[in-house]
Coordinates of C-alpha atoms and ligand atoms in Angstrom, one line a residue:
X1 CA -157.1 23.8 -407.9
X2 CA -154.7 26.1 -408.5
X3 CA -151.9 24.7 -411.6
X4 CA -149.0 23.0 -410.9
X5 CA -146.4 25.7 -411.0
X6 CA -148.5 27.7 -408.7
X7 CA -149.3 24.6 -406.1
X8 CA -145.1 24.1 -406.0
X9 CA -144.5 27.6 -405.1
X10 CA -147.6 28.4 -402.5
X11 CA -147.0 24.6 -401.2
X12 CA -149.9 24.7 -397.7
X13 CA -146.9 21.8 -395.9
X14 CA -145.2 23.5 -392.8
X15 CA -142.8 21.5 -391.1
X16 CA -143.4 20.6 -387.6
X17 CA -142.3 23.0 -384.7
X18 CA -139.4 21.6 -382.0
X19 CA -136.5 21.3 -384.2
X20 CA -133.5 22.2 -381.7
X21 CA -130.0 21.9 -382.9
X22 CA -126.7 23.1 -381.9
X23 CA -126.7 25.8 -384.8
X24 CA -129.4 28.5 -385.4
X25 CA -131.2 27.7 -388.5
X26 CA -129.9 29.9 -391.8
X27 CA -132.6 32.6 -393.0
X28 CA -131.9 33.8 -396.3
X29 CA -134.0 36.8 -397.9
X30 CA -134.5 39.7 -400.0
X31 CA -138.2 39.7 -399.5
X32 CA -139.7 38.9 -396.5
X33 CA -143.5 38.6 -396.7
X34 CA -146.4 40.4 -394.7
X35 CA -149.7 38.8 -394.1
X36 CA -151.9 42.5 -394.6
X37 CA -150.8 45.8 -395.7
X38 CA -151.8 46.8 -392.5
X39 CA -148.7 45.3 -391.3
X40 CA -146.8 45.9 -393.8
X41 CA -146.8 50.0 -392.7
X42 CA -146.7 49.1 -388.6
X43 CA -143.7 47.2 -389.0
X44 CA -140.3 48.6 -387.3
X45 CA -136.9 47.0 -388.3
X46 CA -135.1 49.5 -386.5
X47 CA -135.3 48.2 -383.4
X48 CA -135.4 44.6 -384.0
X49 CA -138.9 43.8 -383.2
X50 CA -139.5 43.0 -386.7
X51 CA -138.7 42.2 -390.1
X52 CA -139.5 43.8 -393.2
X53 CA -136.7 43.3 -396.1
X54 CA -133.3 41.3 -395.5
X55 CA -130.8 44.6 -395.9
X56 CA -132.6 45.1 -392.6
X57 CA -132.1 42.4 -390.8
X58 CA -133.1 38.6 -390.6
X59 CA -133.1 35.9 -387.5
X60 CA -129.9 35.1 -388.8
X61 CA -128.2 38.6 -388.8
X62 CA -130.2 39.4 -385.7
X63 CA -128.5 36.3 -384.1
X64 CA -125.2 37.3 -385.2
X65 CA -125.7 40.7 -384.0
X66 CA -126.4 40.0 -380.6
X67 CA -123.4 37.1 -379.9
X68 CA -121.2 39.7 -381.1
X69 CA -122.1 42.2 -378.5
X70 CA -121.8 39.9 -376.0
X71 CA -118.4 39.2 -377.0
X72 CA -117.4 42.8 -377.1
X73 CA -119.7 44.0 -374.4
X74 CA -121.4 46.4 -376.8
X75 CA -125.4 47.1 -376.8
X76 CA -125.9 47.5 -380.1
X77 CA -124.3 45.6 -383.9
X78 CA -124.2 46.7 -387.2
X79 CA -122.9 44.6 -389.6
X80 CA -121.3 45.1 -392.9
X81 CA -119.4 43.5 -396.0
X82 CA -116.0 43.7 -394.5
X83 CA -114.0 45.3 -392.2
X84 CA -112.9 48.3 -394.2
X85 CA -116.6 48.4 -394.6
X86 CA -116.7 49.0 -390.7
X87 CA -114.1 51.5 -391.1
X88 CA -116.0 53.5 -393.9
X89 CA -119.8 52.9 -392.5
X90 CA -118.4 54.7 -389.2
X91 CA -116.6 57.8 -391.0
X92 CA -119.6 58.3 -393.2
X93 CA -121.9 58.4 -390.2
X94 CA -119.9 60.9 -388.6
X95 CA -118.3 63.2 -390.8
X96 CA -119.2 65.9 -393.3
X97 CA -117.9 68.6 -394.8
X98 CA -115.6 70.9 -393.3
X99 CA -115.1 68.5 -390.4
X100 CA -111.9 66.7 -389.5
X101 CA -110.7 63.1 -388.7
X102 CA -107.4 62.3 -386.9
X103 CA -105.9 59.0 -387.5
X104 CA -102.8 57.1 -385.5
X105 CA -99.9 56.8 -387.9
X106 CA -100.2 53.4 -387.5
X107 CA -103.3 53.1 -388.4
X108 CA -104.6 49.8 -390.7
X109 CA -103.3 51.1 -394.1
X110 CA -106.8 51.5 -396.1
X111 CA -108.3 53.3 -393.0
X112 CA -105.8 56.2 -394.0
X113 CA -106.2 55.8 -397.8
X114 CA -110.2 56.4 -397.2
X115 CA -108.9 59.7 -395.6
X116 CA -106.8 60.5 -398.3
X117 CA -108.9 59.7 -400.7
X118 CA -113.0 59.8 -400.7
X119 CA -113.2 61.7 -397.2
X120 CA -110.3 64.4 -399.0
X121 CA -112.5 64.8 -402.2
X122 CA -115.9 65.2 -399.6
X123 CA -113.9 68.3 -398.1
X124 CA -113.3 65.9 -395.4
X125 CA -109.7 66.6 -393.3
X126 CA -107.4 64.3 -391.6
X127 CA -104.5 64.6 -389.4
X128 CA -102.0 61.9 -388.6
X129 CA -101.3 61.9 -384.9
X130 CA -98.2 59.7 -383.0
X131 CA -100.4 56.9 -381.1
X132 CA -97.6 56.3 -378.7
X133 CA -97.5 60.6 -377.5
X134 CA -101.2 60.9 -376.0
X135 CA -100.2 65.2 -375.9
X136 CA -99.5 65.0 -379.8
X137 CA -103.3 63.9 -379.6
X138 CA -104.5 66.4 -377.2
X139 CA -102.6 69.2 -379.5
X140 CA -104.1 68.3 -382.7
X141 CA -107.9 68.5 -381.4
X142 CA -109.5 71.5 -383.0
X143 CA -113.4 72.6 -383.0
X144 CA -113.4 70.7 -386.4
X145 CA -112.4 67.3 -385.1
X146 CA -115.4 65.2 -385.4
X147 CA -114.4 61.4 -384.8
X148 CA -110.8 60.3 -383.1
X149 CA -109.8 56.0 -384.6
X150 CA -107.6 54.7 -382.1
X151 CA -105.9 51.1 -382.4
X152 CA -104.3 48.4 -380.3
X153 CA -101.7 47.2 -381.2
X154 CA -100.8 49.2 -384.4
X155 CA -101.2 47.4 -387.6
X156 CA -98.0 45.7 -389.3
X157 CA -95.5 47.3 -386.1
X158 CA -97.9 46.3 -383.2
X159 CA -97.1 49.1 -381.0
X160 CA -99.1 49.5 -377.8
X161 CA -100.3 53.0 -377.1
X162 CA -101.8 53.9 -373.7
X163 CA -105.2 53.4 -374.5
X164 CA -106.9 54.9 -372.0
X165 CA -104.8 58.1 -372.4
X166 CA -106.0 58.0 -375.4
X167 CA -109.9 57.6 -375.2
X168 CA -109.5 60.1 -371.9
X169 CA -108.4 62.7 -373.9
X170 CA -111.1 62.2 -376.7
X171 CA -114.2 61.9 -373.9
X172 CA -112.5 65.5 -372.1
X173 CA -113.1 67.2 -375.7
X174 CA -116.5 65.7 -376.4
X175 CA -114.7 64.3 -379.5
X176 CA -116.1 60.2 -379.9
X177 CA -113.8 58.2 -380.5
X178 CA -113.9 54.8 -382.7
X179 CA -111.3 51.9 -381.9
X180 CA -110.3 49.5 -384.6
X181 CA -110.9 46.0 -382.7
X182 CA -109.6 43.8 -384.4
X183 CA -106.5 42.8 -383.1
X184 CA -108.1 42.7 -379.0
X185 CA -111.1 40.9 -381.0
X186 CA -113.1 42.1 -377.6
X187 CA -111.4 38.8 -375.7
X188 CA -107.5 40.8 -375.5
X189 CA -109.5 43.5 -373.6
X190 CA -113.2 45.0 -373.3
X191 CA -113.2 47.9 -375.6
X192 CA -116.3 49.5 -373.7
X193 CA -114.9 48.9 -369.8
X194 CA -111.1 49.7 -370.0
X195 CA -110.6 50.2 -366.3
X196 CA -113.3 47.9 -365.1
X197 CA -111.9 48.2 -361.2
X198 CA -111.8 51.5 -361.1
X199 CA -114.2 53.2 -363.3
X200 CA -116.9 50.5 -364.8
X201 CA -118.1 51.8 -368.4
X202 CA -115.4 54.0 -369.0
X203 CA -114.5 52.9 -372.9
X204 CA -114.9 54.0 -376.6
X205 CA -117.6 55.0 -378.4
X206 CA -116.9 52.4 -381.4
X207 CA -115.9 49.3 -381.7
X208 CA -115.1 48.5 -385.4
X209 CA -114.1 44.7 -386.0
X210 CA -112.8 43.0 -388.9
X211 CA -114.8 39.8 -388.1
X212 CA -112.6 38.1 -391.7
X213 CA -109.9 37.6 -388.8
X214 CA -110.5 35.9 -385.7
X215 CA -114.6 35.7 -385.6
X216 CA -114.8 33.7 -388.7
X217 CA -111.1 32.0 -388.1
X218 CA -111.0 29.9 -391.3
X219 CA -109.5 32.7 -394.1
X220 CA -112.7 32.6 -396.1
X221 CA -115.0 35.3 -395.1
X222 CA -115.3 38.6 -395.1
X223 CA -117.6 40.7 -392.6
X224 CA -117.1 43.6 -390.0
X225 CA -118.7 44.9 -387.2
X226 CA -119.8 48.2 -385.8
X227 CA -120.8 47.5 -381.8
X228 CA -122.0 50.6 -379.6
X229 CA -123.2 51.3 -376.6
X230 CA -125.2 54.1 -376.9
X231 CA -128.8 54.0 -379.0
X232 CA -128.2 57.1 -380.3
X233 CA -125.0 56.8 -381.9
X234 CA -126.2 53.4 -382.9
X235 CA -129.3 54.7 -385.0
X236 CA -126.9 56.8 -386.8
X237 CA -124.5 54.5 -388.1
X238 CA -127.9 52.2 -388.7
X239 CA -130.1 54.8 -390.9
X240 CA -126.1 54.9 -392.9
X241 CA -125.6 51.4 -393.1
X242 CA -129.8 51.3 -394.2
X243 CA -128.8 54.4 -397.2
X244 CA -125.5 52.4 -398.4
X245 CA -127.1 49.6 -398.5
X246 CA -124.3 47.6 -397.0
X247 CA -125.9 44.2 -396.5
X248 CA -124.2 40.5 -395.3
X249 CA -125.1 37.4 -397.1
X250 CA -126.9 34.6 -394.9
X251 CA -124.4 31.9 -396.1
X252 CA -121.6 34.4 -394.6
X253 CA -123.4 35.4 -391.4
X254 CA -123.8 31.3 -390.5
X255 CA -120.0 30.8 -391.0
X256 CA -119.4 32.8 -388.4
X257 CA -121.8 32.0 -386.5
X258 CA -120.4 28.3 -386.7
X259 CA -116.8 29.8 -386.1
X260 CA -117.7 31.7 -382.7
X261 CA -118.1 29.1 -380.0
X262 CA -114.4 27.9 -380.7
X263 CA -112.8 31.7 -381.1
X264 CA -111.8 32.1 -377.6
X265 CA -110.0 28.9 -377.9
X266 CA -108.9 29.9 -381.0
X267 CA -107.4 32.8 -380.1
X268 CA -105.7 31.6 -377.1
X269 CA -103.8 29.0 -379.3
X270 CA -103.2 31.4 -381.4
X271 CA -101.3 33.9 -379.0
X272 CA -99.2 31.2 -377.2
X273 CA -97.9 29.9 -380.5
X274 CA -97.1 33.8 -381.5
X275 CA -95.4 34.4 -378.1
X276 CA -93.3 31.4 -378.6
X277 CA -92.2 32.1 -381.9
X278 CA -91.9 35.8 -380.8
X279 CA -89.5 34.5 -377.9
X280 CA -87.4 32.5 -380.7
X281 CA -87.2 35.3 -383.0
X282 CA -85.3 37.9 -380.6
X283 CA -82.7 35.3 -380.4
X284 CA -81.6 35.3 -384.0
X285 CA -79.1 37.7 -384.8
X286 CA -80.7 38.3 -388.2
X287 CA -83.8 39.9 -386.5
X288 CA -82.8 43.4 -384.8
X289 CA -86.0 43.9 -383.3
X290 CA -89.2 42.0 -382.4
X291 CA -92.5 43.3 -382.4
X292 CA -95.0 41.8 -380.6
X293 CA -97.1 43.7 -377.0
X294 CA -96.4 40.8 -374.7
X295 CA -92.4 41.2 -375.0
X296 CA -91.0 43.3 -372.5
X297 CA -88.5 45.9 -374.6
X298 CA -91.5 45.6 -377.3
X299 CA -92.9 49.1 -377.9
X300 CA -96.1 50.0 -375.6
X301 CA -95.4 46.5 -373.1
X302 CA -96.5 48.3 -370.2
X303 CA -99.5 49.8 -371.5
X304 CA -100.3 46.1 -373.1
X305 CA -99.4 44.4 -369.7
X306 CA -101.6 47.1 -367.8
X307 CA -104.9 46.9 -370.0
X308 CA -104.7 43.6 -370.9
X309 CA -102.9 41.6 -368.0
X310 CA -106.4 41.2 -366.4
X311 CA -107.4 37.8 -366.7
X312 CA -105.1 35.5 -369.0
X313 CA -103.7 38.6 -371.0
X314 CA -104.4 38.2 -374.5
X315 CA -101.9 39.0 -377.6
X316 CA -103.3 37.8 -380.6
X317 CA -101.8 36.0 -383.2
X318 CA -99.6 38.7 -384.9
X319 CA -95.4 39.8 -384.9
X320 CA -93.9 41.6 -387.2
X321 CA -89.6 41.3 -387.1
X322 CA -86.7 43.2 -388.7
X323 CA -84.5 42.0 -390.7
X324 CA -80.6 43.6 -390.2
X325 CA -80.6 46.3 -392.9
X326 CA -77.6 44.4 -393.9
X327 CA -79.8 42.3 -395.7
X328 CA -80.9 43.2 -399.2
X329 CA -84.9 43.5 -399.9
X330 CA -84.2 41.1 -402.4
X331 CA -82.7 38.9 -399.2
X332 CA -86.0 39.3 -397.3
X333 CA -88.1 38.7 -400.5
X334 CA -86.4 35.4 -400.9
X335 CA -86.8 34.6 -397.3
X336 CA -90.7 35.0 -397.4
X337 CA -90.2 32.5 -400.9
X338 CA -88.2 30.3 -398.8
X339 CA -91.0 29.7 -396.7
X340 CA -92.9 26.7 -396.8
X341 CA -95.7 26.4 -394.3
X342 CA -96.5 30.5 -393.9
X343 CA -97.6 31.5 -396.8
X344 CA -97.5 34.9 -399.0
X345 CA -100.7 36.4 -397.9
X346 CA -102.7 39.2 -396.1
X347 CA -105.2 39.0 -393.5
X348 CA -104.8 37.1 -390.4
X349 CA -106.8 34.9 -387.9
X350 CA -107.0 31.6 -389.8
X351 CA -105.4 28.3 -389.0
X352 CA -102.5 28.8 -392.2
X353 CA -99.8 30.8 -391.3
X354 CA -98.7 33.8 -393.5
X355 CA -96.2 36.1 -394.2
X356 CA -96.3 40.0 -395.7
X357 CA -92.6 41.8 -396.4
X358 CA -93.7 45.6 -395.5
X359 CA -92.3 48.6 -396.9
X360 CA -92.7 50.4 -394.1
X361 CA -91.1 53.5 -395.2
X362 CA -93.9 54.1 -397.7
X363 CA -96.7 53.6 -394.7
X364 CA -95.5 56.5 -392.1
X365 CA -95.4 60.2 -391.9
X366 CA -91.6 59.6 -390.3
X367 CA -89.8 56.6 -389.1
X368 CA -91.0 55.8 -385.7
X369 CA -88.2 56.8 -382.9
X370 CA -88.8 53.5 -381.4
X371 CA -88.1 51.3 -384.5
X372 CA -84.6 50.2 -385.3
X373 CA -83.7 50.4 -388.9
X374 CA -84.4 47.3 -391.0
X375 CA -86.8 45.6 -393.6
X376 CA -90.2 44.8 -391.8
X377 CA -91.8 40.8 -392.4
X378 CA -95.0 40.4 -390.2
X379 CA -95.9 36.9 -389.4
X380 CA -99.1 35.3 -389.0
X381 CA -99.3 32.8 -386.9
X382 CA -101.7 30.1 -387.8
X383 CA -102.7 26.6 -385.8
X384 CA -99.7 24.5 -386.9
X385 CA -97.5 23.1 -384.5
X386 CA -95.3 25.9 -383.4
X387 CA -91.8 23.7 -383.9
X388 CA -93.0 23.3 -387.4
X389 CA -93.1 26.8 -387.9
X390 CA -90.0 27.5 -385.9
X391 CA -88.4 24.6 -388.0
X392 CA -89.8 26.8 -391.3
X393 CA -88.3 29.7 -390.3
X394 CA -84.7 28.6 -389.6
X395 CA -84.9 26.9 -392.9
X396 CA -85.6 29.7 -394.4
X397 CA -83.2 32.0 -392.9
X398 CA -80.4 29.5 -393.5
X399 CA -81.2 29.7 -397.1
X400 CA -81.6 33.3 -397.7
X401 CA -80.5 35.4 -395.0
X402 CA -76.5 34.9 -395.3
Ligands
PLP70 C1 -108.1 43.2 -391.9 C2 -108.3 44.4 -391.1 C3 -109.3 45.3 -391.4 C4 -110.2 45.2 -392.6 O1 -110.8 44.0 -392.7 P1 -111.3 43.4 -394.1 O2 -112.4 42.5 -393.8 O3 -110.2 42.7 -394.8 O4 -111.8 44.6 -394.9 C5 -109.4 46.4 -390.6 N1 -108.6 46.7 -389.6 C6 -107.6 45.8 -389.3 C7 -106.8 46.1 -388.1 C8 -107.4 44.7 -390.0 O5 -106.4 43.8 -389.7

């Protein structure tokens, strides 16, 4: 008989098989054991025919990995801490020194501080091109460019650009080409199949997802994504993601598991509440312009109504206004206090709605042509009643803006 301490830790019980319930079960691990050495050194992770240490994968992750390709029609997942994570596992697979990056100006703002900032120091370059002139694109290829981000809509001012312009270009240079997905969410559009009636397959390379938005819904969790299509490019961004070490935590991984059945539904709820408030917003004379895809003099509607007017034509939750410039900043700050159900926050995707006053001078090469002049507020839109919010915002316009 072994002692006590020994007979609690190698305990002989197994629980019976045939447990089934609605949820996968949670594996968490550092270690994961080996029954002979021998197996120990046949063992492939790669692949996912087995396991061999959790920053590799688990039933969990594995489980997580594949429900996400489904949803964005990839072949292969990588997951990572976050969605910057994403962002930074894809440029570190793909770039080295001496190459170049090009980024739309629009681009999610810490994508371009990476550029600016580790990639610059690596001897890394970067290029800011317009997202809504595919030839401004096409002129600032060179030999050196070795990875293209695209992104729709545009962070904070939600253009749409002509997607498929843009990915033509980048497949006619043999340059890939990584979108950022997490507005689409792979239900606005299918990142891999763009045309799907006319030319099946034709898509990006990448699909990088902030799954802290609309995957894990609840404003609690932070994860990202890196779906492929192509086993190559795949192991790549693997054996990086292996060398950073950029694991997930099990406890993560089975939130969002938990959150995906309902994320369609989710989603939905979220863009018709967004397009009403969107429709409200462009008839207050305080707001000079309303961003959001789905509204026709919005910037990019056609290209939005032509990728993603296929089926119900998703929008996402997001839309940013602004405010007459006759109004002060401090006018606009106090209208985002004044605000009582969205609250002062980043990130998106949750059921609480939020708020985030923009400097938007600060975030652009040059003020886009197609934005009217005025202090940028983007609104979340969350899963409250959409009077309620409508309500909020009158409130708090009444107060402030005057
Ligand atoms: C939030 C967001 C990210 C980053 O996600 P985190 O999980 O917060 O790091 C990347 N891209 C876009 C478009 C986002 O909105």
């Amino acid at each position: 008989m072994a002692q006590l301490t020994t007979e609690l830790i190698h305990h002989p019980y197994v629980p019976p098989e045939g447990f089934a319930a609605p949820q996968p079960g949670v594996f968490k691990a550092s270690t994961v054991f080996f029954p002979t050495v021998a197996d120990m050194r046949s063992r492939e992770w790669k692949d996912k025919t087995a396991y061999t240490y959790g920053l590799h994968g688990t039933p969990t992750t594995y489980a997580l990995e594949e429900r996400l390709c489904t949803l964005e029609g990839g072949l292969q997942c990588v997951l990572v801490p976050s969605g910057l994570a994403a962002i930074a596992n894809v440029a570190l697979s793909l770039l080295k020194t001496g190459d170049e990056v090009l980024i739309p100006d629009n681009a999610y703002g810490p994508n371009k501080a990476l550029a600016e900032g580790e990639l610059r120091q690596w001897g890394i370059t970067h290029q800011f091109y317009d997202p809504m002139d595919p030839l401004d694109l096409e002129a600032q290829i060179s030999s050196r460019t070795r990875l293209v981000w695209v992104e729709a809509a545009g962070s904070v001012t939600l253009e749409f650009p002509d997607l498929v312009a843009l990915v033509r270009i980048c497949k006619n240079r043999g340059v890939p080409v990584a979108l950022d997905n997490t507005w689409g969410a792979g239900l606005a559009f299918k990142p891999f199949d763009l045309l799907p009636d006319v030319e099946p397959g034709f898509g990006v390379d990448i699909s990088a997802h902030a799954l802290t938005k609309y995957p894990s819904g609840g404003g609690d969790v932070l994860m990202g994504s890196v779906i492929t299509r192509d086993a190559g490019l795949h192991m790549r961004l693997k054996l990086t993601h292996m060398r950073l070490g950029l694991g997930i935590g099990a406890n993560d991984a089975e939130a969002v598991l938990r959150a995906l059945p309902s994320m369609a539904l989710r989603y939905r709820a979220h863009d018709e509440s967004t397009r009403a408030l969107a429709q409200w917003c462009q008839m207050q004379p305080e707001f000079v312009q309303v961003l959001h895809p789905a509204l026709q003099d919005s910037p990019g509607h056609a290209h939005w109504k032509a990728l993603c007017a296929n089926g119900w034509g998703g929008a996402a939750g997001l839309v940013s206004v602004l405010i007459d410039p006759r109004y002060s900043q401090a006018q606009t700050d106090a209208f985002c206090n004044a605000l009582q159900l969205f609250k002062i926050g980043y990130s998106w995707g949750g059921p609480i709605s939020l708020v985030v006053p923009y400097d938007l001078a600060t975030m652009r090469s040059a003020w886009p042509a197609h934005l009217k002049t005025g202090t940028l507020v983007r609104f979340s839109v969350g899963l409250e009643a959409v009077v309620d919010l409508q309500a909020d915002l009158a409130r708090a316009m009444k107060k402030t803006l005057i």
